[in-house]
């Protein structure tokens, strides 16, 4: 699979072949176990073949005895095809979200454009009337135009960053960052739909091992589901007519928690068992693909995270995600 000949490999430490998540001590502990238990040492990591071509692998190790000596059997499984399919699915779902958001974004871009138009019309009118524009006004208008262009560029940049295809690498990220960048994109649209979005973020939380862009997608999914649940709640005349989403981040023991609570329609217990299935949706044709939570779950598990749900029908739902904190 790696493209090496046997001669090229014999005598080399296998750790030369790619990144492993274990340090020397952890390897030694593994060897000491003598239990024959299979341990996952790397999951979904990118390796390179001899030719330099990248491929994704899962690596498992199992202590054993060979010719009376302690040995370690290490097995590498090529999972490139699966990872590529996953990544296509994730991207497809992201594109649907972007499509869905486009109306709101068009609206948001219109505001800086209108401001620029007003400024330039004023200048045009003054020139046509051959009137002198006071230095101070001219300066003010030029500055305003420039800052509105910055605002539009910023909206486009955020959108482009979100749409970008992310890889599976893990890095130290702070959970508050993707929460804030997602709110930068859809916060205004939620407020335009009369949803009160409350942020209760604890600052200076330790980092987690994840990926900014993928975590954005996770939070995006949770927020759009919360929004849909709130809108449905009104449609069905539920008990709670509050329209509120509360996003919290905090620390619980050695885990970083992020939760999204809505005052939406809630989840029926029979439905709850199935919501993580791919293509499971209770939404109308064209409104839900049923991919959001299955993708969310996959991403969260990749980063050693867990998802908990609390829901009361007619009152609302809270999704809590927890990730191991790294120091
Ligand atoms: P989709 O949103 O496209 O239906 P998801 O996988 O994101 O796909 O969600 C699956 C189902 O889980 C939804 O159709 C809905 O029934 C339920 N669900 C998810 N989040 C919530 C929520 N916050 N409140 C109520 N129901 C929810």
XYZ file of C-alpha atoms and ligand atoms in Angstrom:
354
model
C 0.000 0.000 0.000
C 2.831 2.370 0.753
C 4.681 1.521 -2.429
C 7.912 0.397 -0.764
C 9.690 -2.869 -1.412
C 10.286 -5.224 1.500
C 14.027 -4.475 1.372
C 13.367 -0.771 1.739
C 11.275 -1.357 4.857
C 13.105 -4.010 6.827
C 15.106 -2.492 9.657
C 13.292 0.829 9.631
C 11.042 1.898 12.495
C 7.465 1.828 11.271
C 6.928 5.222 12.835
C 8.867 6.521 9.800
C 5.822 5.714 7.708
C 3.577 8.435 8.955
C 2.311 10.453 11.881
C 1.089 8.529 14.925
C -0.912 9.972 17.746
C 1.100 8.106 20.396
C 4.303 9.279 22.010
C 7.151 6.952 22.941
C 5.791 6.230 26.405
C 2.363 5.346 25.065
C 3.938 2.916 22.599
C 5.857 1.313 25.439
C 2.666 1.050 27.545
C 0.935 -0.615 24.635
C 3.685 -3.193 24.375
C 3.506 -3.788 28.126
C -0.169 -4.689 28.090
C 0.353 -8.279 26.868
C -3.405 -8.476 26.576
C -3.741 -8.913 22.886
C -6.230 -6.057 22.929
C -6.449 -4.133 19.681
C -5.905 -0.416 20.136
C -6.569 2.273 17.579
C -3.439 4.334 17.295
C -4.455 6.663 14.477
C -7.813 7.291 12.927
C -8.418 9.071 9.653
C -4.910 10.415 9.351
C -3.215 11.339 6.143
C -0.156 9.341 5.125
C 2.090 9.619 2.116
C 3.100 6.825 -0.187
C 6.677 6.488 -1.352
C 5.663 8.402 -4.475
C 4.428 11.284 -2.318
C 0.774 10.542 -3.117
C -1.472 11.121 -0.083
C -3.843 8.500 1.304
C -5.957 8.208 4.434
C -5.552 5.384 6.911
C -6.749 3.907 10.170
C -3.988 2.254 12.157
C -4.538 -0.410 14.800
C -1.938 -2.015 17.016
C -2.038 -5.210 19.021
C 0.630 -6.552 21.398
C 1.633 -10.160 20.748
C 4.438 -12.608 21.290
C 6.586 -13.726 18.401
C 9.356 -16.297 18.771
C 9.299 -15.712 22.545
C 9.784 -12.023 22.141
C 7.395 -9.199 22.749
C 6.043 -7.920 19.496
C 3.549 -5.439 18.234
C 1.352 -6.144 15.254
C 0.474 -2.933 13.510
C -2.138 -2.902 10.781
C -2.859 -0.058 8.415
C -6.144 0.113 6.549
C -6.447 2.346 3.517
C -9.710 4.271 3.967
C -9.133 6.901 1.279
C -12.221 6.003 -0.708
C -14.482 6.235 2.341
C -12.952 9.525 3.415
C -13.434 10.971 -0.055
C -17.106 9.942 -0.110
C -17.577 11.446 3.356
C -15.938 14.610 2.301
C -18.128 14.874 -0.818
C -21.234 14.391 1.283
C -20.124 17.010 3.785
C -19.422 19.433 0.972
C -22.802 18.730 -0.653
C -24.583 19.484 2.580
C -22.553 22.637 3.054
C -23.489 23.834 -0.416
C -27.169 23.296 0.387
C -26.774 25.439 3.485
C -25.049 28.134 1.479
C -27.818 28.047 -1.120
C -30.399 28.376 1.584
C -28.581 31.342 3.053
C -28.148 33.187 -0.210
C -31.330 35.272 0.109
C -30.245 36.610 3.469
C -26.745 37.288 2.230
C -28.017 39.157 -0.813
C -29.968 41.309 1.588
C -26.903 41.894 3.716
C -24.774 42.876 0.708
C -27.425 45.293 -0.418
C -26.881 47.523 2.580
C -23.256 48.528 1.910
C -24.072 48.813 -1.799
C -26.930 51.192 -1.036
C -24.708 53.310 1.164
C -22.066 53.514 -1.599
C -24.738 54.386 -4.149
C -26.058 57.202 -1.960
C -22.598 58.656 -1.487
C -21.752 58.551 -5.161
C -25.130 60.001 -6.180
C -24.535 62.908 -3.848
C -21.119 63.563 -5.428
C -22.594 63.280 -8.930
C -25.341 65.740 -8.099
C -22.897 68.261 -6.684
C -20.679 67.968 -9.778
C -23.666 68.397 -12.104
C -24.780 71.488 -10.222
C -21.203 72.719 -10.366
C -21.263 73.243 -6.640
C -18.189 73.038 -4.513
C -18.181 70.088 -2.129
C -16.853 71.133 1.279
C -13.567 69.385 1.972
C -14.931 67.861 5.185
C -17.992 66.325 3.414
C -15.886 64.953 0.611
C -13.532 63.312 3.066
C -16.461 61.884 5.026
C -18.080 60.392 1.911
C -14.863 58.853 0.609
C -14.198 57.280 3.979
C -17.716 55.950 4.207
C -17.505 54.420 0.711
C -14.246 52.753 1.595
C -15.560 51.320 4.858
C -18.715 50.029 3.150
C -16.561 48.284 0.543
C -14.626 46.684 3.420
C -17.890 45.513 4.916
C -18.997 43.912 1.639
C -15.584 42.297 1.147
C -15.801 40.921 4.661
C -19.198 39.326 4.017
C -17.862 37.714 0.851
C -14.692 36.509 2.572
C -16.633 34.833 5.373
C -18.849 33.141 2.857
C -15.917 31.954 0.773
C -14.116 30.614 3.842
C -17.178 28.683 4.874
C -17.675 27.220 1.389
C -14.083 26.044 1.161
C -13.528 22.323 1.295
C -11.837 21.429 4.560
C -9.477 18.527 5.062
C -9.517 16.130 7.983
C -6.550 17.584 9.810
C -6.878 18.459 13.482
C -5.475 21.564 15.066
C -5.823 23.397 18.337
C -8.831 25.659 18.052
C -10.833 27.677 20.535
C -14.505 26.740 20.425
C -15.675 30.359 20.725
C -14.040 31.240 17.376
C -16.211 29.108 15.064
C -19.287 30.097 17.130
C -18.545 33.763 16.520
C -17.760 33.364 12.841
C -20.988 31.464 12.203
C -22.955 34.167 13.969
C -21.209 36.758 11.823
C -22.732 35.016 8.816
C -26.234 34.133 10.010
C -26.762 36.071 13.238
C -28.408 38.949 11.448
C -30.700 36.647 9.477
C -31.862 34.957 12.659
C -32.597 38.335 14.224
C -34.475 39.398 11.087
C -36.740 36.397 11.702
C -37.399 37.781 15.183
C -35.262 35.196 16.900
C -33.489 36.449 19.988
C -29.962 35.032 19.807
C -28.164 35.050 23.153
C -24.467 34.317 23.474
C -23.105 33.147 26.800
C -19.512 32.298 26.069
C -16.910 31.725 28.746
C -13.653 33.385 27.689
C -10.207 31.796 28.002
C -11.420 28.214 27.635
C -8.667 25.715 26.826
C -8.371 24.692 23.162
C -9.724 21.479 21.636
C -8.312 19.371 18.800
C -10.612 19.978 15.862
C -10.877 21.987 12.666
C -12.278 25.529 12.501
C -14.148 25.103 9.226
C -15.732 21.799 10.227
C -16.756 23.113 13.609
C -18.380 26.045 11.808
C -20.405 23.535 9.852
C -21.462 21.735 13.032
C -22.623 24.949 14.699
C -24.295 26.030 11.516
C -26.318 22.816 11.416
C -27.362 23.160 15.042
C -28.405 26.783 14.547
C -30.396 26.174 11.387
C -32.165 23.232 13.041
C -32.936 25.427 16.072
C -34.317 28.112 13.776
C -36.501 25.587 11.900
C -37.783 24.158 15.198
C -38.754 27.645 16.390
C -40.547 28.442 13.142
C -42.399 25.105 13.258
C -43.393 25.739 16.834
C -45.295 28.827 15.750
C -46.864 26.955 12.848
C -48.192 24.244 15.185
C -49.279 26.648 17.926
C -46.974 25.161 20.558
C -47.026 25.994 24.261
C -43.981 28.212 24.081
C -44.220 31.186 21.798
C -40.834 32.510 22.773
C -38.372 32.707 19.912
C -34.982 32.322 21.491
C -31.693 30.523 20.840
C -29.084 30.449 23.593
C -25.539 29.444 22.668
C -23.250 28.638 25.576
C -19.665 27.551 25.931
C -18.066 26.465 29.177
C -15.887 23.879 30.831
C -17.104 20.777 32.678
C -14.383 18.725 34.328
C -11.825 18.128 31.570
C -14.161 18.767 28.675
C -15.117 21.867 26.718
C -18.862 22.117 26.202
C -20.824 24.020 23.631
C -24.591 23.965 23.738
C -27.345 25.314 21.527
C -30.750 25.612 23.188
C -33.900 26.581 21.338
C -37.486 27.300 22.304
C -38.705 25.285 19.337
C -41.160 22.493 18.769
C -39.080 19.828 20.556
C -38.339 16.301 19.417
C -40.806 13.433 19.594
C -39.223 10.514 21.541
C -39.817 8.107 18.645
C -38.145 10.547 16.269
C -35.236 11.146 18.644
C -33.820 7.680 18.044
C -33.499 8.315 14.359
C -32.332 11.903 13.992
C -28.671 10.974 13.450
C -29.494 8.679 10.541
C -28.423 9.950 7.150
C -31.383 11.201 5.085
C -33.758 11.096 8.054
C -35.844 14.243 8.101
C -39.251 15.299 9.372
C -39.167 18.418 7.230
C -41.176 19.037 4.107
C -39.836 18.030 0.719
C -37.199 20.553 -0.315
C -36.717 21.932 3.209
C -34.512 19.278 4.728
C -32.093 16.729 3.324
C -31.707 14.911 6.612
C -27.935 15.141 6.409
C -27.206 17.862 8.953
C -27.136 15.770 12.112
C -25.569 12.686 10.577
C -22.714 14.866 9.337
C -22.560 16.732 12.644
C -22.294 13.453 14.508
C -19.496 12.193 12.220
C -17.488 15.382 12.639
C -17.960 15.506 16.417
C -16.867 11.870 16.798
C -13.782 12.506 14.685
C -12.666 14.985 17.341
C -13.350 12.695 20.291
C -16.569 14.561 21.052
C -19.961 13.469 22.347
C -23.462 14.783 21.712
C -26.261 14.922 24.255
C -29.819 15.979 23.598
C -32.458 17.186 25.992
C -35.830 17.929 24.568
C -39.338 18.632 25.790
C -42.049 18.547 23.209
C -43.595 21.938 22.652
C -40.983 23.697 24.787
C -37.627 23.265 23.150
C -34.437 21.330 22.646
C -30.837 21.612 23.797
C -27.971 19.999 21.918
C -24.771 19.813 23.988
C -21.456 18.864 22.465
C -18.438 18.075 24.600
C -14.811 17.721 23.520
C -11.678 16.759 25.422
C -9.782 19.909 26.390
C -6.108 20.052 25.452
C -3.623 22.086 27.449
P -32.741 18.185 8.364
O -32.547 19.415 9.195
O -32.367 18.356 6.943
O -34.094 17.545 8.533
P -30.978 16.934 10.274
O -30.174 15.679 10.199
O -30.243 18.182 10.629
O -31.689 17.099 8.890
O -32.151 16.741 11.334
C -32.939 15.558 11.318
C -34.223 15.779 12.079
O -33.969 15.973 13.462
C -35.010 17.002 11.669
O -35.788 16.760 10.503
C -35.856 17.257 12.906
O -36.988 16.405 12.942
C -34.967 16.812 14.038
N -34.308 17.944 14.715
C -33.007 18.329 14.604
N -32.748 19.390 15.386
C -33.891 19.726 16.012
C -34.278 20.737 16.967
N -33.400 21.646 17.411
N -35.566 20.744 17.394
C -36.447 19.827 16.941
N -36.155 18.854 16.048
C -34.895 18.792 15.585
